[in-house]
Amino acid sequence: SEPLNILCLVLGEGSFPRTAILAAICQGWVAVAIDENLHPEWRGSRDDITNSSATAGIYFGFKGSMKDFLVNGQRIIQANMSETHYFHHIIMIGIESQNNS
């Protein structure tokens, strides 16, 4: 399967989407960072971080919960992908937040 046929949803990324960015750059996947605290500079599509790699994937950032993404996030992906694009696989990665109290 081609890397762009893989959708990687990264839940709980925090304000800086390290895991989703690595999935897009290193694996060439369509990676979506989903977090209620996602910093504004990482929301939406960021072509500038994925165009520099030979295996460049596509990165999207979504500020909200997984529930919000299921209701509204599909529009982000559809707006930046061709209508004929179908994903063959979905990978979900959950980041566990650390509470140091």
mmCIF file with all atom_site columns, C-alpha atoms in Angstrom:
data_model
loop_
_atom_site.group_PDB
_atom_site.id
_atom_site.type_symbol
_atom_site.label_atom_id
_atom_site.label_alt_id
_atom_site.label_comp_id
_atom_site.label_asym_id
_atom_site.label_entity_id
_atom_site.label_seq_id
_atom_site.pdbx_PDB_ins_code
_atom_site.Cartn_x
_atom_site.Cartn_y
_atom_site.Cartn_z
_atom_site.occupancy
_atom_site.B_iso_or_equiv
_atom_site.pdbx_formal_charge
_atom_site.auth_seq_id
_atom_site.auth_comp_id
_atom_site.auth_asym_id
_atom_site.auth_atom_id
_atom_site.pdbx_PDB_model_num
ATOM 1   C CA . SER A 1 1   ? 0.000   0.000  0.000  1.00 0.00 ? 1   SER A CA 1
ATOM 2   C CA . GLU A 1 2   ? 1.227   3.497  -0.824 1.00 0.00 ? 2   GLU A CA 1
ATOM 3   C CA . PRO A 1 3   ? 2.081   5.626  2.241  1.00 0.00 ? 3   PRO A CA 1
ATOM 4   C CA . LEU A 1 4   ? -0.487  8.301  1.311  1.00 0.00 ? 4   LEU A CA 1
ATOM 5   C CA . ASN A 1 5   ? -3.181  5.619  1.543  1.00 0.00 ? 5   ASN A CA 1
ATOM 6   C CA . ILE A 1 6   ? -2.551  5.426  5.296  1.00 0.00 ? 6   ILE A CA 1
ATOM 7   C CA . LEU A 1 7   ? -4.344  7.805  7.654  1.00 0.00 ? 7   LEU A CA 1
ATOM 8   C CA . CYS A 1 8   ? -2.616  8.227  11.013 1.00 0.00 ? 8   CYS A CA 1
ATOM 9   C CA . LEU A 1 9   ? -4.664  9.857  13.788 1.00 0.00 ? 9   LEU A CA 1
ATOM 10  C CA . VAL A 1 10  ? -2.564  10.979 16.756 1.00 0.00 ? 10  VAL A CA 1
ATOM 11  C CA . LEU A 1 11  ? -4.704  11.658 19.821 1.00 0.00 ? 11  LEU A CA 1
ATOM 12  C CA . GLY A 1 12  ? -3.510  13.760 22.740 1.00 0.00 ? 12  GLY A CA 1
ATOM 13  C CA . GLU A 1 13  ? -0.486  15.292 20.982 1.00 0.00 ? 13  GLU A CA 1
ATOM 14  C CA . GLY A 1 14  ? -0.364  18.344 23.226 1.00 0.00 ? 14  GLY A CA 1
ATOM 15  C CA . SER A 1 15  ? 0.497   21.809 21.952 1.00 0.00 ? 15  SER A CA 1
ATOM 16  C CA . PHE A 1 16  ? 3.360   20.670 19.667 1.00 0.00 ? 16  PHE A CA 1
ATOM 17  C CA . PRO A 1 17  ? 2.543   17.717 17.349 1.00 0.00 ? 17  PRO A CA 1
ATOM 18  C CA . ARG A 1 18  ? 5.840   15.821 17.321 1.00 0.00 ? 18  ARG A CA 1
ATOM 19  C CA . THR A 1 19  ? 4.407   12.364 16.629 1.00 0.00 ? 19  THR A CA 1
ATOM 20  C CA . ALA A 1 20  ? 2.131   13.438 13.774 1.00 0.00 ? 20  ALA A CA 1
ATOM 21  C CA . ILE A 1 21  ? 4.944   15.419 12.153 1.00 0.00 ? 21  ILE A CA 1
ATOM 22  C CA . LEU A 1 22  ? 7.267   12.399 12.326 1.00 0.00 ? 22  LEU A CA 1
ATOM 23  C CA . ALA A 1 23  ? 4.562   10.153 10.838 1.00 0.00 ? 23  ALA A CA 1
ATOM 24  C CA . ALA A 1 24  ? 4.124   12.564 7.913  1.00 0.00 ? 24  ALA A CA 1
ATOM 25  C CA . ILE A 1 25  ? 7.827   13.185 7.299  1.00 0.00 ? 25  ILE A CA 1
ATOM 26  C CA . CYS A 1 26  ? 9.388   9.796  8.051  1.00 0.00 ? 26  CYS A CA 1
ATOM 27  C CA . GLN A 1 27  ? 6.614   7.437  6.955  1.00 0.00 ? 27  GLN A CA 1
ATOM 28  C CA . GLY A 1 28  ? 4.936   9.537  4.271  1.00 0.00 ? 28  GLY A CA 1
ATOM 29  C CA . TRP A 1 29  ? 1.498   9.061  5.824  1.00 0.00 ? 29  TRP A CA 1
ATOM 30  C CA . VAL A 1 30  ? -1.418  11.458 6.023  1.00 0.00 ? 30  VAL A CA 1
ATOM 31  C CA . ALA A 1 31  ? -1.063  12.361 9.702  1.00 0.00 ? 31  ALA A CA 1
ATOM 32  C CA . VAL A 1 32  ? -3.568  14.275 11.826 1.00 0.00 ? 32  VAL A CA 1
ATOM 33  C CA . ALA A 1 33  ? -2.668  15.683 15.249 1.00 0.00 ? 33  ALA A CA 1
ATOM 34  C CA . ILE A 1 34  ? -5.774  15.916 17.427 1.00 0.00 ? 34  ILE A CA 1
ATOM 35  C CA . ASP A 1 35  ? -5.609  17.822 20.700 1.00 0.00 ? 35  ASP A CA 1
ATOM 36  C CA . GLU A 1 36  ? -7.648  20.443 22.526 1.00 0.00 ? 36  GLU A CA 1
ATOM 37  C CA . ASN A 1 37  ? -4.414  22.302 23.394 1.00 0.00 ? 37  ASN A CA 1
ATOM 38  C CA . LEU A 1 38  ? -2.847  22.305 19.923 1.00 0.00 ? 38  LEU A CA 1
ATOM 39  C CA . HIS A 1 39  ? -0.935  25.565 19.396 1.00 0.00 ? 39  HIS A CA 1
ATOM 40  C CA . PRO A 1 40  ? -2.445  27.835 16.680 1.00 0.00 ? 40  PRO A CA 1
ATOM 41  C CA . GLU A 1 41  ? 0.662   27.597 14.451 1.00 0.00 ? 41  GLU A CA 1
ATOM 42  C CA . TRP A 1 42  ? 0.141   23.808 14.153 1.00 0.00 ? 42  TRP A CA 1
ATOM 43  C CA . ARG A 1 43  ? -3.571  23.871 13.208 1.00 0.00 ? 43  ARG A CA 1
ATOM 44  C CA . GLY A 1 44  ? -4.663  23.079 9.675  1.00 0.00 ? 44  GLY A CA 1
ATOM 45  C CA . SER A 1 45  ? -2.375  21.960 6.874  1.00 0.00 ? 45  SER A CA 1
ATOM 46  C CA . ARG A 1 46  ? 1.387   22.621 6.993  1.00 0.00 ? 46  ARG A CA 1
ATOM 47  C CA . ASP A 1 47  ? 2.936   21.954 3.597  1.00 0.00 ? 47  ASP A CA 1
ATOM 48  C CA . ASP A 1 48  ? 6.207   23.614 4.620  1.00 0.00 ? 48  ASP A CA 1
ATOM 49  C CA . ILE A 1 49  ? 7.194   20.786 6.968  1.00 0.00 ? 49  ILE A CA 1
ATOM 50  C CA . THR A 1 50  ? 6.433   17.872 4.670  1.00 0.00 ? 50  THR A CA 1
ATOM 51  C CA . ASN A 1 51  ? 7.619   19.113 1.258  1.00 0.00 ? 51  ASN A CA 1
ATOM 52  C CA . SER A 1 52  ? 11.293  18.866 2.214  1.00 0.00 ? 52  SER A CA 1
ATOM 53  C CA . SER A 1 53  ? 11.343  15.064 2.498  1.00 0.00 ? 53  SER A CA 1
ATOM 54  C CA . ALA A 1 54  ? 11.546  12.471 -0.260 1.00 0.00 ? 54  ALA A CA 1
ATOM 55  C CA . THR A 1 55  ? 8.877   10.424 1.554  1.00 0.00 ? 55  THR A CA 1
ATOM 56  C CA . ALA A 1 56  ? 6.786   13.502 2.334  1.00 0.00 ? 56  ALA A CA 1
ATOM 57  C CA . GLY A 1 57  ? 3.348   12.798 3.634  1.00 0.00 ? 57  GLY A CA 1
ATOM 58  C CA . ILE A 1 58  ? 0.655   15.266 4.575  1.00 0.00 ? 58  ILE A CA 1
ATOM 59  C CA . TYR A 1 59  ? 0.202   16.880 8.008  1.00 0.00 ? 59  TYR A CA 1
ATOM 60  C CA . PHE A 1 60  ? -2.996  18.318 9.457  1.00 0.00 ? 60  PHE A CA 1
ATOM 61  C CA . GLY A 1 61  ? -3.555  19.737 12.915 1.00 0.00 ? 61  GLY A CA 1
ATOM 62  C CA . PHE A 1 62  ? -6.994  19.718 14.550 1.00 0.00 ? 62  PHE A CA 1
ATOM 63  C CA . LYS A 1 63  ? -7.757  21.593 17.787 1.00 0.00 ? 63  LYS A CA 1
ATOM 64  C CA . GLY A 1 64  ? -10.416 19.654 19.642 1.00 0.00 ? 64  GLY A CA 1
ATOM 65  C CA . SER A 1 65  ? -11.333 16.280 21.037 1.00 0.00 ? 65  SER A CA 1
ATOM 66  C CA . MET A 1 66  ? -11.670 13.033 19.094 1.00 0.00 ? 66  MET A CA 1
ATOM 67  C CA . LYS A 1 67  ? -15.436 13.505 19.283 1.00 0.00 ? 67  LYS A CA 1
ATOM 68  C CA . ASP A 1 68  ? -15.049 16.972 17.712 1.00 0.00 ? 68  ASP A CA 1
ATOM 69  C CA . PHE A 1 69  ? -12.810 15.513 15.021 1.00 0.00 ? 69  PHE A CA 1
ATOM 70  C CA . LEU A 1 70  ? -15.322 12.808 14.152 1.00 0.00 ? 70  LEU A CA 1
ATOM 71  C CA . VAL A 1 71  ? -18.004 15.466 13.710 1.00 0.00 ? 71  VAL A CA 1
ATOM 72  C CA . ASN A 1 72  ? -15.988 18.263 12.047 1.00 0.00 ? 72  ASN A CA 1
ATOM 73  C CA . GLY A 1 73  ? -12.465 17.078 11.205 1.00 0.00 ? 73  GLY A CA 1
ATOM 74  C CA . GLN A 1 74  ? -13.289 15.227 8.034  1.00 0.00 ? 74  GLN A CA 1
ATOM 75  C CA . ARG A 1 75  ? -13.753 18.583 6.280  1.00 0.00 ? 75  ARG A CA 1
ATOM 76  C CA . ILE A 1 76  ? -10.079 19.446 6.927  1.00 0.00 ? 76  ILE A CA 1
ATOM 77  C CA . ILE A 1 77  ? -8.892  16.304 5.198  1.00 0.00 ? 77  ILE A CA 1
ATOM 78  C CA . GLN A 1 78  ? -11.385 16.534 2.328  1.00 0.00 ? 78  GLN A CA 1
ATOM 79  C CA . ALA A 1 79  ? -10.473 20.170 1.650  1.00 0.00 ? 79  ALA A CA 1
ATOM 80  C CA . ASN A 1 80  ? -6.834  19.212 1.095  1.00 0.00 ? 80  ASN A CA 1
ATOM 81  C CA . MET A 1 81  ? -7.168  15.836 -0.618 1.00 0.00 ? 81  MET A CA 1
ATOM 82  C CA . SER A 1 82  ? -8.650  14.887 -3.959 1.00 0.00 ? 82  SER A CA 1
ATOM 83  C CA . GLU A 1 83  ? -12.201 13.612 -3.900 1.00 0.00 ? 83  GLU A CA 1
ATOM 84  C CA . THR A 1 84  ? -11.080 10.293 -5.339 1.00 0.00 ? 84  THR A CA 1
ATOM 85  C CA . HIS A 1 85  ? -8.617  9.613  -2.520 1.00 0.00 ? 85  HIS A CA 1
ATOM 86  C CA . TYR A 1 86  ? -9.478  6.654  -0.289 1.00 0.00 ? 86  TYR A CA 1
ATOM 87  C CA . PHE A 1 87  ? -7.528  5.449  2.710  1.00 0.00 ? 87  PHE A CA 1
ATOM 88  C CA . HIS A 1 88  ? -6.696  1.757  2.865  1.00 0.00 ? 88  HIS A CA 1
ATOM 89  C CA . HIS A 1 89  ? -5.530  1.752  6.487  1.00 0.00 ? 89  HIS A CA 1
ATOM 90  C CA . ILE A 1 90  ? -6.095  3.824  9.622  1.00 0.00 ? 90  ILE A CA 1
ATOM 91  C CA . ILE A 1 91  ? -3.508  3.935  12.391 1.00 0.00 ? 91  ILE A CA 1
ATOM 92  C CA . MET A 1 92  ? -4.496  5.460  15.727 1.00 0.00 ? 92  MET A CA 1
ATOM 93  C CA . ILE A 1 93  ? -1.819  6.527  18.192 1.00 0.00 ? 93  ILE A CA 1
ATOM 94  C CA . GLY A 1 94  ? -2.821  7.685  21.671 1.00 0.00 ? 94  GLY A CA 1
ATOM 95  C CA . ILE A 1 95  ? -0.396  9.830  23.652 1.00 0.00 ? 95  ILE A CA 1
ATOM 96  C CA . GLU A 1 96  ? -0.805  9.468  27.407 1.00 0.00 ? 96  GLU A CA 1
ATOM 97  C CA . SER A 1 97  ? -0.306  12.725 29.247 1.00 0.00 ? 97  SER A CA 1
ATOM 98  C CA . GLN A 1 98  ? 1.958   12.646 32.261 1.00 0.00 ? 98  GLN A CA 1
ATOM 99  C CA . ASN A 1 99  ? 0.760   14.097 35.527 1.00 0.00 ? 99  ASN A CA 1
ATOM 100 C CA . ASN A 1 100 ? 3.734   14.946 37.696 1.00 0.00 ? 100 ASN A CA 1
ATOM 101 C CA . SER A 1 101 ? 1.742   15.798 40.821 1.00 0.00 ? 101 SER A CA 1
#
